[in-house]
Coordinates of C-alpha atoms in Angstrom, one line a residue:
M1 CA 138.1 89.7 62.8
S2 CA 137.7 86.0 63.5
R3 CA 138.4 86.6 67.2
L4 CA 135.8 89.5 67.3
K5 CA 133.2 87.2 65.7
K6 CA 133.9 84.5 68.3
I7 CA 133.4 87.1 71.2
S8 CA 130.3 88.4 69.6
S9 CA 128.9 84.9 69.1
A10 CA 129.7 84.0 72.8
I11 CA 128.0 87.1 74.1
L12 CA 125.0 86.5 71.8
L13 CA 124.8 82.9 72.9
V14 CA 124.7 83.9 76.6
I15 CA 122.1 86.6 76.0
T16 CA 120.0 84.1 74.0
I17 CA 120.1 81.4 76.7
V18 CA 119.1 83.9 79.4
S19 CA 116.3 85.5 77.4
A20 CA 115.0 82.1 76.1
C21 CA 114.9 80.6 79.6
A22 CA 113.3 83.7 81.0
M23 CA 110.7 83.7 78.2
V24 CA 109.7 80.1 78.8
L25 CA 109.6 80.6 82.5
S26 CA 107.5 83.8 82.3
A27 CA 105.2 82.0 79.8
Y28 CA 104.3 79.1 82.1
I29 CA 105.1 80.2 85.7
G30 CA 101.5 81.5 85.8
F31 CA 100.4 77.9 86.6
M32 CA 101.9 78.5 90.1
S33 CA 100.0 80.5 92.7
P34 CA 101.5 83.9 93.6
A35 CA 100.0 83.4 97.0
K36 CA 102.8 80.8 97.5
H37 CA 105.5 81.9 95.1
S38 CA 105.9 85.7 94.6
L39 CA 107.8 85.3 91.3
A40 CA 104.7 83.6 89.8
G41 CA 102.9 86.9 89.9
L42 CA 105.8 89.1 88.8
L43 CA 107.4 87.2 85.9
P44 CA 104.3 87.1 83.6
L45 CA 104.5 91.0 83.5
T46 CA 108.0 90.7 82.0
F47 CA 106.9 88.2 79.2
P48 CA 106.8 90.9 76.4
V49 CA 110.4 91.9 77.2
W50 CA 111.7 88.4 76.9
I51 CA 109.7 87.8 73.7
A52 CA 111.4 90.9 72.1
L53 CA 114.9 89.8 73.3
T54 CA 114.4 86.3 72.1
L55 CA 113.1 87.4 68.7
V56 CA 116.1 89.7 68.2
S57 CA 118.4 86.9 69.3
A58 CA 116.8 84.6 66.7
I59 CA 117.2 87.0 63.9
T60 CA 120.8 88.1 64.9
G61 CA 121.8 84.5 65.4
I62 CA 121.1 83.6 61.8
F63 CA 124.1 85.9 60.8
I64 CA 126.4 85.6 63.9
C65 CA 125.7 82.4 65.8
R66 CA 123.4 79.6 64.6
K67 CA 123.4 78.0 68.0
A68 CA 121.8 81.1 69.4
A69 CA 119.2 81.1 66.5
I70 CA 118.3 77.5 67.2
I71 CA 118.0 78.0 71.0
A72 CA 115.8 81.1 70.4
A73 CA 113.6 79.3 67.8
F74 CA 113.2 76.3 70.2
A75 CA 112.1 78.7 73.0
I76 CA 109.6 80.4 70.8
I77 CA 108.1 77.0 69.7
V78 CA 107.9 75.9 73.4
S79 CA 106.2 79.1 74.3
A80 CA 103.9 79.2 71.3
G81 CA 100.7 78.8 73.3
P82 CA 101.2 81.8 75.7
L83 CA 102.9 83.7 72.9
L84 CA 99.7 83.5 70.8
D85 CA 97.6 84.4 73.8
Y86 CA 99.6 87.6 74.1
C87 CA 100.0 88.3 70.4
P88 CA 97.3 86.4 68.4
L89 CA 97.6 86.2 64.7
N90 CA 94.0 86.0 63.6
F91 CA 94.4 87.7 60.2
F92 CA 91.1 86.3 58.9
H93 CA 89.0 86.4 62.1
G94 CA 86.1 88.1 60.2
S95 CA 83.8 91.0 61.0
A96 CA 80.4 91.4 62.6
D97 CA 79.1 93.5 59.8
D98 CA 77.9 90.6 57.7
R99 CA 77.0 88.3 60.6
E100 CA 73.6 87.4 61.9
D101 CA 72.9 86.2 65.5
C102 CA 75.7 88.3 66.9
I103 CA 76.0 89.6 70.5
K104 CA 78.1 92.6 71.1
L105 CA 79.6 92.9 74.6
L106 CA 81.3 96.0 76.0
T107 CA 83.3 95.8 79.2
Y108 CA 84.7 99.0 80.6
N109 CA 86.4 100.2 83.7
A110 CA 84.8 103.7 83.8
Y111 CA 87.0 105.3 86.4
H112 CA 83.8 106.3 88.3
F113 CA 82.9 108.4 85.2
N114 CA 85.6 110.9 86.0
S115 CA 87.3 112.2 82.8
I116 CA 91.0 112.5 82.5
L117 CA 91.0 113.8 78.9
P118 CA 93.6 116.5 78.4
G119 CA 92.5 120.0 77.8
E120 CA 88.7 119.9 78.0
P121 CA 87.8 116.8 80.0
Y122 CA 84.1 117.1 79.4
P123 CA 83.7 118.3 75.9
G124 CA 80.3 119.9 75.1
G125 CA 79.4 119.8 78.8
V126 CA 78.6 116.1 78.8
N127 CA 80.3 113.1 80.3
P128 CA 82.5 111.5 77.5
T129 CA 82.6 108.0 79.1
L130 CA 78.8 107.8 79.3
S131 CA 78.5 109.2 75.8
Y132 CA 80.8 106.4 74.5
I133 CA 78.6 103.7 76.2
I134 CA 75.4 105.3 74.7
G135 CA 76.9 105.3 71.2
S136 CA 78.6 101.9 71.4
Q137 CA 75.7 99.9 70.0
A138 CA 76.6 97.1 72.4
D139 CA 73.9 94.6 73.4
I140 CA 75.4 94.0 76.9
V141 CA 77.6 96.4 78.9
A142 CA 79.6 95.5 82.0
V143 CA 80.9 98.5 83.8
Q144 CA 83.5 98.4 86.6
E145 CA 84.2 101.4 88.9
S146 CA 80.7 102.7 88.5
H147 CA 78.5 104.5 91.1
I148 CA 74.7 104.8 90.9
L149 CA 73.9 106.9 87.9
K150 CA 72.2 110.2 88.6
P151 CA 72.7 113.7 87.2
D152 CA 76.1 115.1 88.5
N153 CA 77.3 118.6 87.5
N154 CA 80.8 117.8 88.8
I155 CA 81.4 115.2 86.1
C156 CA 78.8 116.4 83.6
I157 CA 76.4 113.5 83.8
T158 CA 73.1 115.0 82.4
Q159 CA 69.6 113.8 82.8
E160 CA 69.4 113.6 79.0
Q161 CA 72.3 111.1 79.0
I162 CA 70.6 109.0 81.6
D163 CA 67.4 109.0 79.7
S164 CA 69.2 107.9 76.5
L165 CA 70.9 105.1 78.4
T166 CA 67.7 103.8 79.9
D167 CA 66.0 104.0 76.5
I168 CA 68.7 101.8 75.0
Y169 CA 69.1 99.5 78.0
P170 CA 65.8 98.7 79.7
Y171 CA 67.5 96.2 82.0
I172 CA 70.0 97.6 84.4
I173 CA 71.6 96.3 87.5
Q174 CA 73.6 98.7 89.7
D175 CA 75.5 97.7 92.8
T176 CA 77.5 100.1 94.9
Q177 CA 79.0 97.3 97.0
A178 CA 80.4 95.6 93.9
D179 CA 81.2 99.0 92.5
G180 CA 79.8 98.0 89.1
M181 CA 76.8 98.1 86.8
L182 CA 75.3 95.8 84.1
L183 CA 73.3 97.2 81.2
S184 CA 71.4 95.0 78.8
K185 CA 68.9 95.0 75.9
Y186 CA 67.9 91.5 77.1
P187 CA 66.3 90.6 80.4
L188 CA 68.6 90.2 83.4
K189 CA 68.3 88.2 86.6
R190 CA 70.9 88.9 89.2
H191 CA 72.8 86.2 91.1
D192 CA 74.2 87.1 94.5
I193 CA 77.8 86.4 95.4
P194 CA 78.2 84.9 98.9
E195 CA 78.6 87.6 101.5
N196 CA 81.4 85.6 103.3
T197 CA 83.8 86.2 100.4
S198 CA 85.7 89.3 99.4
L199 CA 84.4 88.8 95.9
R200 CA 81.2 90.4 97.0
H201 CA 83.0 93.7 96.5
F202 CA 84.6 92.7 93.1
V203 CA 82.1 90.6 91.2
L204 CA 78.7 91.2 89.7
C205 CA 76.8 88.2 88.3
A206 CA 73.6 87.8 86.3
D207 CA 71.7 85.6 83.9
V208 CA 71.1 87.2 80.5
F209 CA 68.1 85.8 78.7
I210 CA 68.6 86.0 75.0
G211 CA 65.6 84.4 73.2
D212 CA 65.6 80.8 74.3
D213 CA 69.2 80.9 75.5
T214 CA 70.6 81.9 78.8
L215 CA 74.0 83.4 79.2
K216 CA 75.6 83.6 82.7
L217 CA 77.6 86.8 82.9
Y218 CA 80.3 87.6 85.5
S219 CA 81.7 91.2 85.5
V220 CA 84.8 91.3 87.6
H221 CA 87.1 93.9 89.0
M222 CA 90.0 92.0 90.6
R223 CA 92.4 93.4 93.2
S224 CA 94.4 96.2 91.7
F225 CA 98.1 97.0 92.3
Q226 CA 96.9 100.2 94.0
L227 CA 99.9 102.1 92.7
S228 CA 99.8 105.8 93.3
D229 CA 100.9 108.3 90.7
D230 CA 104.2 108.5 92.6
D231 CA 104.5 104.7 92.4
K232 CA 104.0 104.8 88.6
R233 CA 106.6 107.5 88.3
L234 CA 109.0 105.2 90.3
Y235 CA 108.2 102.4 87.9
H236 CA 109.0 104.7 85.0
D237 CA 112.3 105.7 86.6
I238 CA 113.3 102.1 87.2
A239 CA 112.5 101.2 83.6
K240 CA 114.7 104.1 82.4
L241 CA 117.3 103.6 85.2
E242 CA 116.9 107.2 86.3
G243 CA 118.0 108.2 89.8
S244 CA 120.7 107.1 92.1
R245 CA 121.4 103.5 93.1
D246 CA 119.9 104.0 96.5
E247 CA 116.8 105.7 95.1
L248 CA 116.3 102.9 92.6
K249 CA 116.8 100.3 95.3
E250 CA 114.2 101.9 97.6
A251 CA 111.8 102.3 94.6
K252 CA 112.1 98.6 93.7
S253 CA 111.4 97.6 97.3
V254 CA 108.3 99.8 97.5
L255 CA 106.9 98.6 94.2
L256 CA 107.8 94.9 94.7
S257 CA 106.0 94.9 98.1
K258 CA 102.8 96.3 96.5
L259 CA 103.0 94.1 93.4
T260 CA 103.5 90.9 95.4
T261 CA 100.7 91.7 97.8
A262 CA 98.3 92.4 95.0
N263 CA 99.3 89.3 93.1
A264 CA 98.7 87.1 96.1
D265 CA 95.3 88.7 96.8
R266 CA 94.2 88.2 93.2
A267 CA 95.3 84.5 93.3
I268 CA 93.0 84.0 96.3
Q269 CA 90.2 85.8 94.5
A270 CA 90.7 83.7 91.4
D271 CA 90.6 80.5 93.4
T272 CA 87.4 81.6 95.1
L273 CA 85.7 82.7 91.9
L274 CA 86.6 79.4 90.3
E275 CA 84.8 77.6 93.0
I276 CA 81.7 79.8 92.7
I277 CA 81.5 79.4 88.9
N278 CA 82.0 75.7 89.1
S279 CA 79.2 75.5 91.7
R280 CA 76.8 77.1 89.1
P281 CA 77.5 75.1 85.9
T282 CA 75.9 76.4 82.7
D283 CA 76.1 76.0 79.0
N284 CA 77.0 79.6 78.1
I285 CA 79.2 81.8 80.2
I286 CA 81.2 85.0 79.9
V287 CA 83.6 86.3 82.5
C288 CA 84.8 89.8 81.7
G289 CA 86.1 92.9 83.1
D290 CA 89.2 94.4 84.7
F291 CA 91.3 91.5 85.9
N292 CA 94.3 93.7 86.7
D293 CA 96.5 90.9 85.3
V294 CA 98.0 89.7 82.0
A295 CA 97.0 86.8 79.8
S296 CA 99.7 84.4 81.1
S297 CA 99.0 85.1 84.8
Y298 CA 97.7 82.8 87.5
T299 CA 94.5 84.8 87.6
I300 CA 93.6 84.1 83.9
R301 CA 94.9 80.5 83.9
T302 CA 92.9 79.7 86.9
L303 CA 89.6 81.1 85.6
C304 CA 90.2 79.5 82.2
R305 CA 89.6 76.2 84.1
A306 CA 86.1 77.2 85.1
N307 CA 82.9 75.6 83.8
G308 CA 84.9 72.8 82.0
G309 CA 87.2 75.3 80.3
L310 CA 87.0 78.9 79.2
G311 CA 88.7 80.4 76.2
Q312 CA 90.3 83.8 75.9
A313 CA 88.2 85.8 73.4
Y314 CA 91.2 88.0 72.3
A315 CA 93.4 85.0 71.7
K316 CA 90.6 83.6 69.5
A317 CA 89.7 86.7 67.5
G318 CA 92.3 89.4 68.1
L319 CA 95.3 90.4 66.1
G320 CA 98.7 91.4 67.6
P321 CA 99.5 92.6 71.1
M322 CA 96.9 94.9 72.8
V323 CA 97.1 97.4 75.6
T324 CA 93.9 98.1 77.6
Y325 CA 95.4 100.2 80.5
N326 CA 96.1 103.4 78.6
R327 CA 98.5 105.1 81.0
R328 CA 102.0 105.1 79.4
S329 CA 103.8 104.0 82.5
F330 CA 101.9 100.7 82.7
P331 CA 101.3 99.4 79.1
F332 CA 99.5 96.1 79.7
R333 CA 96.4 94.2 78.6
I334 CA 94.7 93.7 81.9
D335 CA 91.0 93.7 80.7
H336 CA 89.9 90.4 79.3
V337 CA 86.8 88.5 78.1
L338 CA 86.7 84.7 78.8
Y339 CA 83.9 82.6 77.4
S340 CA 82.5 79.1 76.8
G341 CA 79.4 77.5 75.4
A342 CA 77.5 77.8 72.1
I343 CA 79.1 81.2 71.3
E344 CA 82.4 82.1 69.6
P345 CA 84.2 85.5 69.3
I346 CA 84.5 86.9 65.8
E347 CA 85.8 90.3 66.7
V348 CA 87.7 91.8 69.7
Y349 CA 89.1 95.3 69.9
H350 CA 89.4 98.3 72.2
G351 CA 87.9 101.7 71.7
G352 CA 90.1 104.7 71.3
I353 CA 88.6 106.9 74.0
K354 CA 90.9 107.9 76.9
S355 CA 88.5 109.5 79.3
S356 CA 89.1 106.6 81.7
D357 CA 92.5 105.1 82.6
H358 CA 91.3 102.0 80.7
Y359 CA 90.2 101.6 77.2
P360 CA 86.7 100.1 76.6
L361 CA 87.0 96.5 75.4
V362 CA 84.5 95.2 72.8
A363 CA 83.9 91.5 72.0
V364 CA 81.4 90.4 69.3
F365 CA 80.2 86.9 69.6
R366 CA 78.3 84.7 67.1
K367 CA 75.9 82.0 68.3
T368 CA 77.0 78.6 67.1
K369 CA 73.7 76.8 67.6

């Protein structure tokens, strides 16, 4: 029995050391550019796996191997910042119900308003994504993957829906080149993105005039992984170790190529957007949208340096891990809201509708001045 315990302790210790080192590395490697180091883009995606393994090692180590428990606990403490960005513990973040001077922001990758609801994709003969936006009670809406709104029988966009939308949001900016749309109850003034950057196709920027205050809003749709349905099935097969060794090896090669290319492109986009934001300093700023990257990634860490420092709204007001890409094969939080200035988030959550491949993300801010 003593020998079995020694073997179990040794195995647990090795597993703990590997998982602890991997967790710390995946937590902080996002400070390196994936354009130069491909692992810097891939490892942050594995962060939740190492968190789970390290937590299990910490708990198991209490009973089997205290050295393992100590190593796991140390790794958790070292990774506390990124860990709380991924899984914030704001049990008493408050609610917008009893707050005055609140601004409700909705950011939503609308999948070009195509519905992928099972069964009846357009219940009642109306577009469900557009209906959600109309009923959201948001003050400002940033939509990614959005064409110019007009009646469309193919996706059940009705004139009545468009009329309701324009009644609620008198200020609308639509841009086919940026593939996005801004809707606001407050006056908007658009700011152009330089034509000589690829961001012209991924970023929509405007000033939002809220009383005497001005909020600079950036709606972003960063470079996606561009994974096809077949690629996502390959990812699912790899995760479950399904298929022959040769098939898995080929699948890994295909996926790694696409992932590393996308990560490198996003790194360049993030660097460029950082320069643009810093060239337009302002008191209040929100950068939101579909970043196609996780909280500890180079993309997020880079943009958090903008305008003297941006905070992650979900880390400040969220609770627990969140998934915003709602396809089961890729369960990540890749939609984010970053902010700075005389505003603070008091509530961040995602809507439950699944008509798009992304959940809508809602952030409620309170003015602090």
